[in-house]
């Protein structure tokens, strides 16, 4: 797989920003892909994934497939994620965290 880093995809229109973020899952099977913004990094996943982090780092999980998620190393237990907003506003407890899933999601880590 190739590595792909996307810059400049969160411009002045929120509808295009949402579209560009959602597209990450479309390309994740072809490349290791991330989108960097002024405020953090979006990373698509479709399997158990470990992330480097730091204590207190803000983390959000956006469920795109209706799959079940669990986690290790985040402050709050994940409820069923039926809507995008339900996985927002979490925080890392240490220098890494793990998201367990078999579904598609986008993980956001603030700087």
PDB file as gemmi writes it, atoms N, CA and C in Angstrom:
CRYST1    1.000    1.000    1.000  90.00  90.00  90.00 P 1                      
ATOM      1  N   UNK A   1       0.827  -1.197   0.000  1.00  0.00           N  
ATOM      2  CA  UNK A   1       0.000   0.000   0.000  1.00  0.00           C  
ATOM      3  C   UNK A   1       0.861   1.246   0.000  1.00  0.00           C  
ATOM      4  N   UNK A   2       0.386   2.250  -0.653  1.00  0.00           N  
ATOM      5  CA  UNK A   2       1.054   3.545  -0.654  1.00  0.00           C  
ATOM      6  C   UNK A   2       0.610   4.344   0.565  1.00  0.00           C  
ATOM      7  N   UNK A   3       1.393   5.326   0.930  1.00  0.00           N  
ATOM      8  CA  UNK A   3       1.001   6.280   1.958  1.00  0.00           C  
ATOM      9  C   UNK A   3       0.423   7.508   1.280  1.00  0.00           C  
ATOM     10  N   UNK A   4      -0.684   8.016   1.833  1.00  0.00           N  
ATOM     11  CA  UNK A   4      -1.302   9.208   1.262  1.00  0.00           C  
ATOM     12  C   UNK A   4      -1.674  10.153   2.406  1.00  0.00           C  
ATOM     13  N   UNK A   5      -1.228  11.396   2.289  1.00  0.00           N  
ATOM     14  CA  UNK A   5      -1.532  12.434   3.259  1.00  0.00           C  
ATOM     15  C   UNK A   5      -2.260  13.555   2.526  1.00  0.00           C  
ATOM     16  N   UNK A   6      -3.454  13.872   2.994  1.00  0.00           N  
ATOM     17  CA  UNK A   6      -4.264  14.890   2.332  1.00  0.00           C  
ATOM     18  C   UNK A   6      -4.208  16.177   3.136  1.00  0.00           C  
ATOM     19  N   UNK A   7      -3.910  17.277   2.448  1.00  0.00           N  
ATOM     20  CA  UNK A   7      -3.853  18.606   3.048  1.00  0.00           C  
ATOM     21  C   UNK A   7      -4.825  19.517   2.317  1.00  0.00           C  
ATOM     22  N   UNK A   8      -5.329  20.536   2.980  1.00  0.00           N  
ATOM     23  CA  UNK A   8      -6.131  21.560   2.332  1.00  0.00           C  
ATOM     24  C   UNK A   8      -7.521  21.108   1.930  1.00  0.00           C  
ATOM     25  N   UNK A   9      -8.098  20.118   2.628  1.00  0.00           N  
ATOM     26  CA  UNK A   9      -9.413  19.586   2.243  1.00  0.00           C  
ATOM     27  C   UNK A   9     -10.546  20.102   3.121  1.00  0.00           C  
ATOM     28  N   UNK A  10     -10.239  21.033   4.019  1.00  0.00           N  
ATOM     29  CA  UNK A  10     -11.281  21.560   4.915  1.00  0.00           C  
ATOM     30  C   UNK A  10     -11.393  23.072   4.728  1.00  0.00           C  
ATOM     31  N   UNK A  11     -11.776  23.467   3.541  1.00  0.00           N  
ATOM     32  CA  UNK A  11     -11.822  24.875   3.169  1.00  0.00           C  
ATOM     33  C   UNK A  11     -12.984  25.640   3.774  1.00  0.00           C  
ATOM     34  N   UNK A  12     -13.584  26.489   2.999  1.00  0.00           N  
ATOM     35  CA  UNK A  12     -14.570  27.436   3.509  1.00  0.00           C  
ATOM     36  C   UNK A  12     -16.008  26.950   3.382  1.00  0.00           C  
ATOM     37  N   UNK A  13     -16.225  25.709   2.933  1.00  0.00           N  
ATOM     38  CA  UNK A  13     -17.583  25.178   2.837  1.00  0.00           C  
ATOM     39  C   UNK A  13     -17.683  23.887   3.628  1.00  0.00           C  
ATOM     40  N   UNK A  14     -18.501  23.886   4.658  1.00  0.00           N  
ATOM     41  CA  UNK A  14     -18.639  22.728   5.522  1.00  0.00           C  
ATOM     42  C   UNK A  14     -19.175  21.511   4.774  1.00  0.00           C  
ATOM     43  N   UNK A  15     -20.042  21.713   3.761  1.00  0.00           N  
ATOM     44  CA  UNK A  15     -20.565  20.568   3.014  1.00  0.00           C  
ATOM     45  C   UNK A  15     -19.449  19.853   2.260  1.00  0.00           C  
ATOM     46  N   UNK A  16     -18.514  20.605   1.697  1.00  0.00           N  
ATOM     47  CA  UNK A  16     -17.379  19.988   1.008  1.00  0.00           C  
ATOM     48  C   UNK A  16     -16.436  19.335   2.014  1.00  0.00           C  
ATOM     49  N   UNK A  17     -16.278  19.948   3.162  1.00  0.00           N  
ATOM     50  CA  UNK A  17     -15.437  19.372   4.212  1.00  0.00           C  
ATOM     51  C   UNK A  17     -15.973  18.006   4.628  1.00  0.00           C  
ATOM     52  N   UNK A  18     -17.269  17.923   4.898  1.00  0.00           N  
ATOM     53  CA  UNK A  18     -17.866  16.633   5.271  1.00  0.00           C  
ATOM     54  C   UNK A  18     -17.700  15.601   4.160  1.00  0.00           C  
ATOM     55  N   UNK A  19     -17.918  16.024   2.935  1.00  0.00           N  
ATOM     56  CA  UNK A  19     -17.735  15.119   1.808  1.00  0.00           C  
ATOM     57  C   UNK A  19     -16.313  14.612   1.702  1.00  0.00           C  
ATOM     58  N   UNK A  20     -15.349  15.498   1.841  1.00  0.00           N  
ATOM     59  CA  UNK A  20     -13.939  15.105   1.747  1.00  0.00           C  
ATOM     60  C   UNK A  20     -13.538  14.162   2.877  1.00  0.00           C  
ATOM     61  N   UNK A  21     -14.014  14.426   4.090  1.00  0.00           N  
ATOM     62  CA  UNK A  21     -13.716  13.535   5.218  1.00  0.00           C  
ATOM     63  C   UNK A  21     -14.329  12.160   4.963  1.00  0.00           C  
ATOM     64  N   UNK A  22     -15.572  12.133   4.486  1.00  0.00           N  
ATOM     65  CA  UNK A  22     -16.245  10.858   4.219  1.00  0.00           C  
ATOM     66  C   UNK A  22     -15.538  10.046   3.145  1.00  0.00           C  
ATOM     67  N   UNK A  23     -14.910  10.694   2.196  1.00  0.00           N  
ATOM     68  CA  UNK A  23     -14.203  10.001   1.121  1.00  0.00           C  
ATOM     69  C   UNK A  23     -12.999   9.186   1.613  1.00  0.00           C  
ATOM     70  N   UNK A  24     -12.506   9.492   2.799  1.00  0.00           N  
ATOM     71  CA  UNK A  24     -11.344   8.763   3.310  1.00  0.00           C  
ATOM     72  C   UNK A  24     -11.586   7.260   3.322  1.00  0.00           C  
ATOM     73  N   UNK A  25     -12.795   6.829   3.720  1.00  0.00           N  
ATOM     74  CA  UNK A  25     -13.065   5.390   3.781  1.00  0.00           C  
ATOM     75  C   UNK A  25     -13.102   4.754   2.398  1.00  0.00           C  
ATOM     76  N   UNK A  26     -13.369   5.549   1.356  1.00  0.00           N  
ATOM     77  CA  UNK A  26     -13.406   5.015   0.000  1.00  0.00           C  
ATOM     78  C   UNK A  26     -12.013   4.637  -0.507  1.00  0.00           C  
ATOM     79  N   UNK A  27     -10.986   5.282   0.018  1.00  0.00           N  
ATOM     80  CA  UNK A  27      -9.619   5.067  -0.462  1.00  0.00           C  
ATOM     81  C   UNK A  27      -8.738   4.296   0.513  1.00  0.00           C  
ATOM     82  N   UNK A  28      -9.262   3.931   1.691  1.00  0.00           N  
ATOM     83  CA  UNK A  28      -8.410   3.314   2.704  1.00  0.00           C  
ATOM     84  C   UNK A  28      -7.922   1.922   2.318  1.00  0.00           C  
ATOM     85  N   UNK A  29      -8.587   1.238   1.398  1.00  0.00           N  
ATOM     86  CA  UNK A  29      -8.114  -0.078   0.962  1.00  0.00           C  
ATOM     87  C   UNK A  29      -6.997   0.017  -0.072  1.00  0.00           C  
ATOM     88  N   UNK A  30      -6.820   1.198  -0.651  1.00  0.00           N  
ATOM     89  CA  UNK A  30      -5.797   1.386  -1.675  1.00  0.00           C  
ATOM     90  C   UNK A  30      -4.542   2.060  -1.131  1.00  0.00           C  
ATOM     91  N   UNK A  31      -4.661   2.722   0.034  1.00  0.00           N  
ATOM     92  CA  UNK A  31      -3.520   3.459   0.591  1.00  0.00           C  
ATOM     93  C   UNK A  31      -3.688   3.633   2.090  1.00  0.00           C  
ATOM     94  N   UNK A  32      -2.562   3.777   2.770  1.00  0.00           N  
ATOM     95  CA  UNK A  32      -2.590   4.224   4.167  1.00  0.00           C  
ATOM     96  C   UNK A  32      -2.838   5.722   4.089  1.00  0.00           C  
ATOM     97  N   UNK A  33      -4.025   6.151   4.476  1.00  0.00           N  
ATOM     98  CA  UNK A  33      -4.445   7.522   4.190  1.00  0.00           C  
ATOM     99  C   UNK A  33      -4.819   8.263   5.469  1.00  0.00           C  
ATOM    100  N   UNK A  34      -4.437   9.545   5.522  1.00  0.00           N  
ATOM    101  CA  UNK A  34      -4.833  10.437   6.608  1.00  0.00           C  
ATOM    102  C   UNK A  34      -5.092  11.820   6.025  1.00  0.00           C  
ATOM    103  N   UNK A  35      -5.962  12.554   6.707  1.00  0.00           N  
ATOM    104  CA  UNK A  35      -6.243  13.938   6.333  1.00  0.00           C  
ATOM    105  C   UNK A  35      -5.829  14.832   7.498  1.00  0.00           C  
ATOM    106  N   UNK A  36      -4.918  15.750   7.220  1.00  0.00           N  
ATOM    107  CA  UNK A  36      -4.416  16.685   8.221  1.00  0.00           C  
ATOM    108  C   UNK A  36      -5.141  18.010   8.059  1.00  0.00           C  
ATOM    109  N   UNK A  37      -5.618  18.564   9.178  1.00  0.00           N  
ATOM    110  CA  UNK A  37      -6.294  19.854   9.156  1.00  0.00           C  
ATOM    111  C   UNK A  37      -5.550  20.824  10.072  1.00  0.00           C  
ATOM    112  N   UNK A  38      -6.096  22.006  10.213  1.00  0.00           N  
ATOM    113  CA  UNK A  38      -5.507  22.987  11.125  1.00  0.00           C  
ATOM    114  C   UNK A  38      -5.623  22.555  12.585  1.00  0.00           C  
ATOM    115  N   UNK A  39      -6.508  21.593  12.868  1.00  0.00           N  
ATOM    116  CA  UNK A  39      -6.819  21.248  14.255  1.00  0.00           C  
ATOM    117  C   UNK A  39      -6.518  19.813  14.644  1.00  0.00           C  
ATOM    118  N   UNK A  40      -6.276  18.935  13.669  1.00  0.00           N  
ATOM    119  CA  UNK A  40      -6.017  17.545  13.998  1.00  0.00           C  
ATOM    120  C   UNK A  40      -5.889  16.682  12.766  1.00  0.00           C  
ATOM    121  N   UNK A  41      -6.036  15.360  12.979  1.00  0.00           N  
ATOM    122  CA  UNK A  41      -5.841  14.368  11.925  1.00  0.00           C  
ATOM    123  C   UNK A  41      -7.037  13.420  11.885  1.00  0.00           C  
ATOM    124  N   UNK A  42      -7.564  13.175  10.669  1.00  0.00           N  
ATOM    125  CA  UNK A  42      -8.614  12.190  10.444  1.00  0.00           C  
ATOM    126  C   UNK A  42      -7.981  10.936   9.854  1.00  0.00           C  
ATOM    127  N   UNK A  43      -8.328   9.769  10.402  1.00  0.00           N  
ATOM    128  CA  UNK A  43      -7.804   8.497   9.920  1.00  0.00           C  
ATOM    129  C   UNK A  43      -8.954   7.502   9.758  1.00  0.00           C  
ATOM    130  N   UNK A  44      -9.137   6.920   8.573  1.00  0.00           N  
ATOM    131  CA  UNK A  44     -10.180   5.911   8.403  1.00  0.00           C  
ATOM    132  C   UNK A  44      -9.679   4.541   8.872  1.00  0.00           C  
ATOM    133  N   UNK A  45     -10.595   3.730   9.434  1.00  0.00           N  
ATOM    134  CA  UNK A  45     -10.252   2.365   9.844  1.00  0.00           C  
ATOM    135  C   UNK A  45     -11.388   1.416   9.456  1.00  0.00           C  
ATOM    136  N   UNK A  46     -11.049   0.130   9.361  1.00  0.00           N  
ATOM    137  CA  UNK A  46     -12.062  -0.894   9.134  1.00  0.00           C  
ATOM    138  C   UNK A  46     -11.718  -2.185   9.886  1.00  0.00           C  
ATOM    139  N   UNK A  47     -10.805  -2.078  10.822  1.00  0.00           N  
ATOM    140  CA  UNK A  47     -10.394  -3.209  11.659  1.00  0.00           C  
ATOM    141  C   UNK A  47      -9.803  -2.652  12.942  1.00  0.00           C  
ATOM    142  N   UNK A  48      -9.488  -3.529  13.896  1.00  0.00           N  
ATOM    143  CA  UNK A  48      -8.860  -3.079  15.134  1.00  0.00           C  
ATOM    144  C   UNK A  48      -7.636  -2.243  14.795  1.00  0.00           C  
ATOM    145  N   UNK A  49      -7.522  -1.081  15.441  1.00  0.00           N  
ATOM    146  CA  UNK A  49      -6.441  -0.142  15.109  1.00  0.00           C  
ATOM    147  C   UNK A  49      -5.903   0.517  16.366  1.00  0.00           C  
ATOM    148  N   UNK A  50      -4.589   0.639  16.431  1.00  0.00           N  
ATOM    149  CA  UNK A  50      -3.913   1.302  17.543  1.00  0.00           C  
ATOM    150  C   UNK A  50      -3.387   2.650  17.072  1.00  0.00           C  
ATOM    151  N   UNK A  51      -3.524   3.657  17.943  1.00  0.00           N  
ATOM    152  CA  UNK A  51      -3.115   5.017  17.612  1.00  0.00           C  
ATOM    153  C   UNK A  51      -2.143   5.546  18.650  1.00  0.00           C  
ATOM    154  N   UNK A  52      -1.106   6.236  18.177  1.00  0.00           N  
ATOM    155  CA  UNK A  52      -0.250   6.986  19.086  1.00  0.00           C  
ATOM    156  C   UNK A  52      -1.045   8.179  19.581  1.00  0.00           C  
ATOM    157  N   UNK A  53      -0.790   8.568  20.829  1.00  0.00           N  
ATOM    158  CA  UNK A  53      -1.586   9.630  21.433  1.00  0.00           C  
ATOM    159  C   UNK A  53      -0.793  10.279  22.558  1.00  0.00           C  
ATOM    160  N   UNK A  54      -1.480  11.041  23.375  1.00  0.00           N  
ATOM    161  CA  UNK A  54      -0.911  11.599  24.596  1.00  0.00           C  
ATOM    162  C   UNK A  54      -2.055  11.783  25.588  1.00  0.00           C  
ATOM    163  N   UNK A  55      -1.764  11.766  26.884  1.00  0.00           N  
ATOM    164  CA  UNK A  55      -2.835  11.913  27.872  1.00  0.00           C  
ATOM    165  C   UNK A  55      -3.612  13.215  27.654  1.00  0.00           C  
ATOM    166  N   UNK A  56      -4.927  13.085  27.593  1.00  0.00           N  
ATOM    167  CA  UNK A  56      -5.790  14.249  27.413  1.00  0.00           C  
ATOM    168  C   UNK A  56      -6.081  14.603  25.966  1.00  0.00           C  
ATOM    169  N   UNK A  57      -5.433  13.935  25.007  1.00  0.00           N  
ATOM    170  CA  UNK A  57      -5.695  14.248  23.603  1.00  0.00           C  
ATOM    171  C   UNK A  57      -7.175  14.012  23.301  1.00  0.00           C  
ATOM    172  N   UNK A  58      -7.795  14.968  22.639  1.00  0.00           N  
ATOM    173  CA  UNK A  58      -9.193  14.838  22.270  1.00  0.00           C  
ATOM    174  C   UNK A  58      -9.314  13.885  21.092  1.00  0.00           C  
ATOM    175  N   UNK A  59     -10.289  12.958  21.195  1.00  0.00           N  
ATOM    176  CA  UNK A  59     -10.486  11.915  20.194  1.00  0.00           C  
ATOM    177  C   UNK A  59     -11.975  11.803  19.889  1.00  0.00           C  
ATOM    178  N   UNK A  60     -12.315  11.679  18.613  1.00  0.00           N  
ATOM    179  CA  UNK A  60     -13.694  11.423  18.206  1.00  0.00           C  
ATOM    180  C   UNK A  60     -13.719  10.240  17.251  1.00  0.00           C  
ATOM    181  N   UNK A  61     -14.794   9.438  17.336  1.00  0.00           N  
ATOM    182  CA  UNK A  61     -14.979   8.263  16.496  1.00  0.00           C  
ATOM    183  C   UNK A  61     -16.269   8.449  15.728  1.00  0.00           C  
ATOM    184  N   UNK A  62     -16.189   8.406  14.404  1.00  0.00           N  
ATOM    185  CA  UNK A  62     -17.358   8.577  13.546  1.00  0.00           C  
ATOM    186  C   UNK A  62     -17.664   7.234  12.877  1.00  0.00           C  
ATOM    187  N   UNK A  63     -18.754   6.599  13.285  1.00  0.00           N  
ATOM    188  CA  UNK A  63     -19.162   5.292  12.776  1.00  0.00           C  
ATOM    189  C   UNK A  63     -19.850   5.477  11.432  1.00  0.00           C  
ATOM    190  N   UNK A  64     -19.319   4.872  10.394  1.00  0.00           N  
ATOM    191  CA  UNK A  64     -19.895   5.006   9.061  1.00  0.00           C  
ATOM    192  C   UNK A  64     -20.599   3.742   8.581  1.00  0.00           C  
ATOM    193  N   UNK A  65     -20.654   2.699   9.427  1.00  0.00           N  
ATOM    194  CA  UNK A  65     -21.194   1.431   8.942  1.00  0.00           C  
ATOM    195  C   UNK A  65     -22.202   0.778   9.881  1.00  0.00           C  
ATOM    196  N   UNK A  66     -22.481   1.373  11.019  1.00  0.00           N  
ATOM    197  CA  UNK A  66     -23.409   0.760  11.965  1.00  0.00           C  
ATOM    198  C   UNK A  66     -22.795  -0.386  12.749  1.00  0.00           C  
ATOM    199  N   UNK A  67     -21.476  -0.553  12.673  1.00  0.00           N  
ATOM    200  CA  UNK A  67     -20.793  -1.650  13.358  1.00  0.00           C  
ATOM    201  C   UNK A  67     -20.666  -1.376  14.857  1.00  0.00           C  
ATOM    202  N   UNK A  68     -20.312  -2.421  15.580  1.00  0.00           N  
ATOM    203  CA  UNK A  68     -20.077  -2.323  17.025  1.00  0.00           C  
ATOM    204  C   UNK A  68     -18.619  -1.914  17.245  1.00  0.00           C  
ATOM    205  N   UNK A  69     -18.407  -1.022  18.198  1.00  0.00           N  
ATOM    206  CA  UNK A  69     -17.077  -0.544  18.535  1.00  0.00           C  
ATOM    207  C   UNK A  69     -16.821  -0.721  20.017  1.00  0.00           C  
ATOM    208  N   UNK A  70     -15.566  -0.980  20.366  1.00  0.00           N  
ATOM    209  CA  UNK A  70     -15.114  -0.904  21.750  1.00  0.00           C  
ATOM    210  C   UNK A  70     -13.738  -0.258  21.720  1.00  0.00           C  
ATOM    211  N   UNK A  71     -13.230   0.070  22.904  1.00  0.00           N  
ATOM    212  CA  UNK A  71     -11.965   0.788  22.936  1.00  0.00           C  
ATOM    213  C   UNK A  71     -11.150   0.408  24.152  1.00  0.00           C  
ATOM    214  N   UNK A  72      -9.866   0.680  24.080  1.00  0.00           N  
ATOM    215  CA  UNK A  72      -8.948   0.609  25.214  1.00  0.00           C  
ATOM    216  C   UNK A  72      -8.188   1.918  25.249  1.00  0.00           C  
ATOM    217  N   UNK A  73      -8.095   2.529  26.423  1.00  0.00           N  
ATOM    218  CA  UNK A  73      -7.266   3.712  26.582  1.00  0.00           C  
ATOM    219  C   UNK A  73      -7.961   5.039  26.377  1.00  0.00           C  
ATOM    220  N   UNK A  74      -9.284   5.038  26.231  1.00  0.00           N  
ATOM    221  CA  UNK A  74     -10.034   6.291  26.147  1.00  0.00           C  
ATOM    222  C   UNK A  74     -10.821   6.503  27.430  1.00  0.00           C  
ATOM    223  N   UNK A  75     -11.100   7.739  27.746  1.00  0.00           N  
ATOM    224  CA  UNK A  75     -11.754   8.093  28.996  1.00  0.00           C  
ATOM    225  C   UNK A  75     -13.172   7.526  29.109  1.00  0.00           C  
ATOM    226  N   UNK A  76     -13.940   7.589  28.033  1.00  0.00           N  
ATOM    227  CA  UNK A  76     -15.345   7.189  28.098  1.00  0.00           C  
ATOM    228  C   UNK A  76     -15.598   5.902  27.335  1.00  0.00           C  
ATOM    229  N   UNK A  77     -16.414   5.030  27.916  1.00  0.00           N  
ATOM    230  CA  UNK A  77     -16.870   3.820  27.233  1.00  0.00           C  
ATOM    231  C   UNK A  77     -17.711   4.235  26.039  1.00  0.00           C  
ATOM    232  N   UNK A  78     -17.575   3.512  24.949  1.00  0.00           N  
ATOM    233  CA  UNK A  78     -18.330   3.860  23.747  1.00  0.00           C  
ATOM    234  C   UNK A  78     -19.756   3.330  23.840  1.00  0.00           C  
ATOM    235  N   UNK A  79     -20.735   4.206  23.669  1.00  0.00           N  
ATOM    236  CA  UNK A  79     -22.118   3.737  23.585  1.00  0.00           C  
ATOM    237  C   UNK A  79     -22.340   3.143  22.197  1.00  0.00           C  
ATOM    238  N   UNK A  80     -23.506   2.548  21.945  1.00  0.00           N  
ATOM    239  CA  UNK A  80     -23.781   2.185  20.548  1.00  0.00           C  
ATOM    240  C   UNK A  80     -23.709   3.441  19.682  1.00  0.00           C  
ATOM    241  N   UNK A  81     -22.957   3.378  18.603  1.00  0.00           N  
ATOM    242  CA  UNK A  81     -22.724   4.552  17.763  1.00  0.00           C  
ATOM    243  C   UNK A  81     -23.667   4.507  16.558  1.00  0.00           C  
ATOM    244  N   UNK A  82     -24.879   4.968  16.754  1.00  0.00           N  
ATOM    245  CA  UNK A  82     -25.884   4.949  15.689  1.00  0.00           C  
ATOM    246  C   UNK A  82     -25.879   6.216  14.841  1.00  0.00           C  
ATOM    247  N   UNK A  83     -25.311   7.287  15.360  1.00  0.00           N  
ATOM    248  CA  UNK A  83     -25.219   8.560  14.654  1.00  0.00           C  
ATOM    249  C   UNK A  83     -23.794   9.088  14.779  1.00  0.00           C  
ATOM    250  N   UNK A  84     -23.394   9.915  13.819  1.00  0.00           N  
ATOM    251  CA  UNK A  84     -22.015  10.429  13.812  1.00  0.00           C  
ATOM    252  C   UNK A  84     -21.607  11.076  15.124  1.00  0.00           C  
ATOM    253  N   UNK A  85     -22.475  11.857  15.712  1.00  0.00           N  
ATOM    254  CA  UNK A  85     -22.117  12.639  16.896  1.00  0.00           C  
ATOM    255  C   UNK A  85     -21.884  11.782  18.135  1.00  0.00           C  
ATOM    256  N   UNK A  86     -22.356  10.562  18.174  1.00  0.00           N  
ATOM    257  CA  UNK A  86     -22.319   9.761  19.396  1.00  0.00           C  
ATOM    258  C   UNK A  86     -20.919   9.321  19.812  1.00  0.00           C  
ATOM    259  N   UNK A  87     -19.944   9.392  18.942  1.00  0.00           N  
ATOM    260  CA  UNK A  87     -18.590   9.008  19.313  1.00  0.00           C  
ATOM    261  C   UNK A  87     -17.648  10.177  19.487  1.00  0.00           C  
ATOM    262  N   UNK A  88     -18.203  11.384  19.553  1.00  0.00           N  
ATOM    263  CA  UNK A  88     -17.350  12.566  19.685  1.00  0.00           C  
ATOM    264  C   UNK A  88     -17.025  12.859  21.144  1.00  0.00           C  
ATOM    265  N   UNK A  89     -16.047  13.721  21.333  1.00  0.00           N  
ATOM    266  CA  UNK A  89     -15.711  14.282  22.640  1.00  0.00           C  
ATOM    267  C   UNK A  89     -15.201  13.260  23.650  1.00  0.00           C  
ATOM    268  N   UNK A  90     -14.313  12.395  23.209  1.00  0.00           N  
ATOM    269  CA  UNK A  90     -13.644  11.466  24.105  1.00  0.00           C  
ATOM    270  C   UNK A  90     -12.232  11.989  24.334  1.00  0.00           C  
ATOM    271  N   UNK A  91     -11.453  11.298  25.151  1.00  0.00           N  
ATOM    272  CA  UNK A  91     -10.080  11.734  25.422  1.00  0.00           C  
ATOM    273  C   UNK A  91      -9.200  10.527  25.712  1.00  0.00           C  
ATOM    274  N   UNK A  92      -7.961  10.608  25.252  1.00  0.00           N  
ATOM    275  CA  UNK A  92      -6.988   9.552  25.485  1.00  0.00           C  
ATOM    276  C   UNK A  92      -6.492   9.604  26.929  1.00  0.00           C  
ATOM    277  N   UNK A  93      -6.212   8.420  27.474  1.00  0.00           N  
ATOM    278  CA  UNK A  93      -5.705   8.339  28.849  1.00  0.00           C  
ATOM    279  C   UNK A  93      -4.186   8.174  28.918  1.00  0.00           C  
ATOM    280  N   UNK A  94      -3.549   7.866  27.789  1.00  0.00           N  
ATOM    281  CA  UNK A  94      -2.104   7.627  27.818  1.00  0.00           C  
ATOM    282  C   UNK A  94      -1.479   7.915  26.455  1.00  0.00           C  
ATOM    283  N   UNK A  95      -0.350   7.271  26.176  1.00  0.00           N  
ATOM    284  CA  UNK A  95       0.371   7.538  24.928  1.00  0.00           C  
ATOM    285  C   UNK A  95      -0.112   6.672  23.761  1.00  0.00           C  
ATOM    286  N   UNK A  96      -1.209   5.933  23.955  1.00  0.00           N  
ATOM    287  CA  UNK A  96      -1.818   5.159  22.879  1.00  0.00           C  
ATOM    288  C   UNK A  96      -3.248   4.802  23.257  1.00  0.00           C  
ATOM    289  N   UNK A  97      -4.031   4.485  22.256  1.00  0.00           N  
ATOM    290  CA  UNK A  97      -5.359   3.920  22.475  1.00  0.00           C  
ATOM    291  C   UNK A  97      -5.673   2.978  21.328  1.00  0.00           C  
ATOM    292  N   UNK A  98      -6.627   2.080  21.557  1.00  0.00           N  
ATOM    293  CA  UNK A  98      -6.994   1.081  20.568  1.00  0.00           C  
ATOM    294  C   UNK A  98      -8.501   1.147  20.332  1.00  0.00           C  
ATOM    295  N   UNK A  99      -8.893   1.098  19.073  1.00  0.00           N  
ATOM    296  CA  UNK A  99     -10.292   0.998  18.694  1.00  0.00           C  
ATOM    297  C   UNK A  99     -10.493  -0.401  18.128  1.00  0.00           C  
ATOM    298  N   UNK A 100     -11.468  -1.137  18.676  1.00  0.00           N  
ATOM    299  CA  UNK A 100     -11.795  -2.474  18.194  1.00  0.00           C  
ATOM    300  C   UNK A 100     -13.060  -2.391  17.347  1.00  0.00           C  
ATOM    301  N   UNK A 101     -12.981  -2.884  16.123  1.00  0.00           N  
ATOM    302  CA  UNK A 101     -14.142  -2.890  15.242  1.00  0.00           C  
ATOM    303  C   UNK A 101     -13.889  -3.772  14.026  1.00  0.00           C  
ATOM    304  N   UNK A 102     -14.960  -4.128  13.361  1.00  0.00           N  
ATOM    305  CA  UNK A 102     -14.870  -4.741  12.042  1.00  0.00           C  
ATOM    306  C   UNK A 102     -15.598  -3.855  11.034  1.00  0.00           C  
ATOM    307  N   UNK A 103     -16.092  -2.708  11.500  1.00  0.00           N  
ATOM    308  CA  UNK A 103     -16.812  -1.785  10.630  1.00  0.00           C  
ATOM    309  C   UNK A 103     -15.944  -0.633  10.178  1.00  0.00           C  
ATOM    310  N   UNK A 104     -16.537   0.237   9.375  1.00  0.00           N  
ATOM    311  CA  UNK A 104     -15.809   1.393   8.857  1.00  0.00           C  
ATOM    312  C   UNK A 104     -16.059   2.591   9.770  1.00  0.00           C  
ATOM    313  N   UNK A 105     -14.982   3.307  10.051  1.00  0.00           N  
ATOM    314  CA  UNK A 105     -15.077   4.493  10.898  1.00  0.00           C  
ATOM    315  C   UNK A 105     -13.983   5.469  10.529  1.00  0.00           C  
ATOM    316  N   UNK A 106     -14.156   6.685  10.974  1.00  0.00           N  
ATOM    317  CA  UNK A 106     -13.112   7.704  10.853  1.00  0.00           C  
ATOM    318  C   UNK A 106     -12.785   8.168  12.264  1.00  0.00           C  
ATOM    319  N   UNK A 107     -11.498   8.141  12.595  1.00  0.00           N  
ATOM    320  CA  UNK A 107     -11.017   8.562  13.901  1.00  0.00           C  
ATOM    321  C   UNK A 107     -10.403   9.944  13.750  1.00  0.00           C  
ATOM    322  N   UNK A 108     -10.776  10.862  14.655  1.00  0.00           N  
ATOM    323  CA  UNK A 108     -10.182  12.197  14.675  1.00  0.00           C  
ATOM    324  C   UNK A 108      -9.375  12.349  15.952  1.00  0.00           C  
ATOM    325  N   UNK A 109      -8.123  12.796  15.796  1.00  0.00           N  
ATOM    326  CA  UNK A 109      -7.270  13.101  16.943  1.00  0.00           C  
ATOM    327  C   UNK A 109      -6.859  14.563  16.848  1.00  0.00           C  
ATOM    328  N   UNK A 110      -7.236  15.342  17.860  1.00  0.00           N  
ATOM    329  CA  UNK A 110      -6.859  16.753  17.890  1.00  0.00           C  
ATOM    330  C   UNK A 110      -5.383  16.875  18.243  1.00  0.00           C  
ATOM    331  N   UNK A 111      -4.767  17.985  17.827  1.00  0.00           N  
ATOM    332  CA  UNK A 111      -3.365  18.229  18.171  1.00  0.00           C  
ATOM    333  C   UNK A 111      -3.249  18.576  19.637  1.00  0.00           C  
TER     334      UNK A 111                                                      
END                                                                             
